[in-house]
Short mmCIF file of C-alpha atoms and ligand atoms in Angstrom, two decimals:
data_model
loop_
_atom_site.label_atom_id
_atom_site.label_comp_id
_atom_site.label_asym_id
_atom_site.label_seq_id
_atom_site.Cartn_x
_atom_site.Cartn_y
_atom_site.Cartn_z
CA MET A 182 28.70 426.39 -2.28
CA ASN A 183 30.58 423.27 -3.40
CA ILE A 184 30.04 420.61 -0.74
CA ARG A 185 31.03 416.95 -0.51
CA ILE A 186 29.95 414.21 1.87
CA GLY A 187 32.14 411.36 3.17
CA LEU A 188 31.54 408.14 5.11
CA GLY A 189 34.02 406.22 7.26
CA VAL A 190 33.76 402.94 9.19
CA ASP A 191 36.40 401.28 11.37
CA PHE A 192 36.65 398.16 13.54
CA HIS A 193 39.13 397.05 16.19
CA GLN A 194 39.41 393.98 18.35
CA LEU A 195 39.53 394.54 22.09
CA ALA A 196 42.13 392.73 24.20
CA GLU A 197 43.22 392.67 27.83
CA GLY A 198 46.19 394.87 28.66
CA ARG A 199 45.84 397.23 25.68
CA LYS A 200 45.15 400.94 26.21
CA LEU A 201 41.63 402.03 25.22
CA VAL A 202 42.11 405.14 23.08
CA ILE A 203 38.98 406.59 21.49
CA GLY A 204 38.54 410.05 20.01
CA GLY A 205 42.08 411.02 21.03
CA ILE A 206 41.35 410.28 24.70
CA THR A 207 42.65 407.42 26.85
CA ILE A 208 39.74 405.84 28.71
CA PRO A 209 40.39 403.76 31.85
CA HIS A 210 39.33 400.17 31.06
CA HIS A 211 40.78 396.66 31.41
CA LYS A 212 40.65 396.12 27.64
CA GLY A 213 41.83 398.24 24.73
CA GLY A 214 41.96 398.24 20.96
CA VAL A 215 44.32 395.92 19.08
CA GLY A 216 46.08 397.51 16.14
CA HIS A 217 49.29 398.62 14.49
CA SER A 218 48.69 402.19 15.69
CA ASP A 219 47.02 403.19 18.97
CA ALA A 220 43.85 401.62 17.47
CA ASP A 221 41.72 404.75 17.89
CA VAL A 222 38.60 403.50 16.13
CA LEU A 223 36.82 406.86 16.10
CA LEU A 224 39.71 408.88 14.69
CA HIS A 225 40.27 406.21 12.04
CA ALA A 226 36.61 406.36 10.96
CA ILE A 227 36.82 410.16 10.81
CA CYS A 228 40.03 409.99 8.73
CA ASP A 229 38.34 407.59 6.29
CA ALA A 230 35.29 409.85 6.05
CA LEU A 231 37.51 412.88 5.32
CA LEU A 232 39.52 411.00 2.70
CA GLY A 233 36.33 409.62 1.18
CA ALA A 234 34.72 413.05 0.89
CA ALA A 235 37.82 414.29 -0.97
CA CYS A 236 38.02 411.08 -3.05
CA LEU A 237 41.55 410.46 -1.77
CA GLY A 238 41.32 406.72 -1.11
CA ASP A 239 41.35 405.34 2.42
CA ILE A 240 43.45 405.37 5.56
CA GLY A 241 45.27 402.15 4.57
CA VAL A 242 46.53 403.80 1.38
CA HIS A 243 48.03 406.79 3.19
CA PHE A 244 49.12 405.15 6.46
CA PRO A 245 49.79 401.45 5.70
CA ASP A 246 49.91 399.14 8.71
CA THR A 247 52.98 397.48 7.17
CA ASP A 248 54.95 400.72 7.60
CA ALA A 249 57.06 400.77 10.78
CA GLN A 250 56.71 404.56 11.15
CA TYR A 251 53.02 404.08 12.07
CA LYS A 252 53.67 401.45 14.77
CA ASP A 253 51.83 402.53 17.94
CA ILE A 254 51.42 406.00 16.45
CA ASP A 255 49.08 408.49 18.11
CA SER A 256 46.12 408.61 15.72
CA LYS A 257 45.78 412.34 16.38
CA LEU A 258 48.87 412.66 14.15
CA LEU A 259 47.14 410.64 11.43
CA LEU A 260 44.09 412.92 11.68
CA LYS A 261 46.34 415.99 11.42
CA GLN A 262 48.04 414.57 8.32
CA THR A 263 44.63 413.74 6.84
CA ILE A 264 43.46 417.32 7.41
CA ASP A 265 46.63 418.53 5.66
CA LEU A 266 45.79 416.30 2.67
CA ILE A 267 42.22 417.59 2.28
CA THR A 268 43.39 421.18 2.84
CA GLU A 269 45.90 420.76 0.01
CA LYS A 270 43.02 419.58 -2.17
CA GLY A 271 41.13 422.78 -1.36
CA TYR A 272 38.59 421.58 1.22
CA SER A 273 37.67 422.51 4.77
CA VAL A 274 35.46 420.63 7.24
CA VAL A 275 31.90 421.86 7.82
CA ASN A 276 30.83 419.26 10.40
CA ILE A 277 31.28 415.68 11.55
CA ASP A 278 28.71 413.23 12.87
CA SER A 279 29.77 409.91 14.36
CA THR A 280 28.54 406.90 16.31
CA LEU A 281 30.58 404.50 18.43
CA CYS A 282 29.31 400.97 19.02
CA LEU A 283 30.66 399.26 22.11
CA GLN A 284 29.20 397.36 25.02
CA GLU A 285 31.38 398.90 27.73
CA PRO A 286 32.61 401.16 29.27
CA LYS A 287 30.12 404.02 29.20
CA ILE A 288 31.43 406.66 26.79
CA LYS A 289 29.22 409.61 27.69
CA PRO A 290 31.57 411.05 30.39
CA TYR A 291 34.38 411.30 27.81
CA ILE A 292 32.53 412.79 24.86
CA ALA A 293 33.26 416.46 25.70
CA ASP A 294 37.01 415.70 25.96
CA MET A 295 36.91 413.83 22.63
CA GLN A 296 35.13 416.75 20.95
CA GLN A 297 37.74 419.15 22.32
CA ALA A 298 40.66 416.95 21.17
CA ILE A 299 39.25 416.61 17.66
CA ALA A 300 38.24 420.27 17.41
CA GLN A 301 41.80 421.34 18.22
CA ILE A 302 43.27 419.21 15.45
CA ILE A 303 40.73 420.12 12.78
CA GLY A 304 40.29 423.77 13.72
CA ILE A 305 36.49 423.73 14.00
CA THR A 306 34.32 424.18 17.08
CA GLU A 307 33.14 421.38 19.38
CA SER A 308 29.56 422.02 18.30
CA ASP A 309 30.52 420.92 14.77
CA ILE A 310 31.67 417.52 16.03
CA SER A 311 28.89 415.15 17.06
CA ILE A 312 29.87 411.94 18.87
CA LYS A 313 27.18 409.46 19.82
CA ALA A 314 27.54 406.04 21.45
CA THR A 315 25.42 402.93 21.48
CA THR A 316 25.66 399.33 22.62
CA THR A 317 24.42 396.51 20.43
CA GLU A 318 22.11 395.24 23.20
CA GLN A 319 24.57 392.39 23.96
CA MET A 320 24.39 391.10 20.36
CA GLY A 321 27.28 390.06 18.13
CA PHE A 322 31.02 390.68 18.60
CA VAL A 323 30.39 394.12 20.06
CA GLY A 324 27.94 392.69 22.57
CA ARG A 325 30.46 389.99 23.52
CA ARG A 326 32.99 392.80 24.20
CA GLU A 327 35.31 391.39 21.53
CA GLY A 328 35.47 394.54 19.47
CA VAL A 329 34.47 398.12 18.86
CA VAL A 330 33.07 399.85 15.77
CA ALA A 331 32.89 403.50 14.76
CA TYR A 332 30.97 405.18 11.96
CA ALA A 333 31.57 408.75 10.85
CA THR A 334 30.18 411.09 8.24
CA VAL A 335 31.73 414.42 7.33
CA LEU A 336 30.75 417.35 5.18
CA LEU A 337 33.48 419.29 3.37
CA GLU A 338 33.21 422.57 1.52
CA THR A 339 35.61 424.15 -0.93
CA ILE A 340 37.81 426.77 0.69
ZN1 ZN B 202 41.51 401.55 12.82
#
C-alpha cells in the first residue's frame, strides 16, 4: 500500500460580530473568525494537510485571499475542491486526526455535527474523522480569546 501523511495548521483572529464557523458548522457565540473566507480554521487546516500529503502546495496557493471569488466563501467548497485535487492526483483519504485550540465556547457538543459535515464532503465515515478540542489553560492569544488554532493530520493512500 502506498500511503502518505500530511500536516496542516491554521490560525484565525476572533472578533465581535463575526460568525463562528468551525468544521463546517456555525456555532452560536458572540465572536467569530476574521478572514477573507468564512474563516473556518478546522477546514483550512484539513485542506492544508490534504494538500501537504499530496505535495500540492498549500491552501494559499490554490485559493488566494486576494481573489474576490473566495470572499466570504463557505470553506466546505474549498474542502470539496481540495478533495477533487488529491483525487485527480490518484489519492483517497484513509483518516484524519485534528485538534482545535480555543478558550471558549465548549466545542464538544458540536463535534458529531462537524464529523458528519466533513464526512459528507470527503466521502469517508465519521469514525475516520477525529476532532479533539483543548484550551490553552488561559495562556497566550488563545487564552485571551483573541484567536483560534487548528492542527490536522491526514493519511492518504493511492487509489
Ligand atoms: Zn484559515
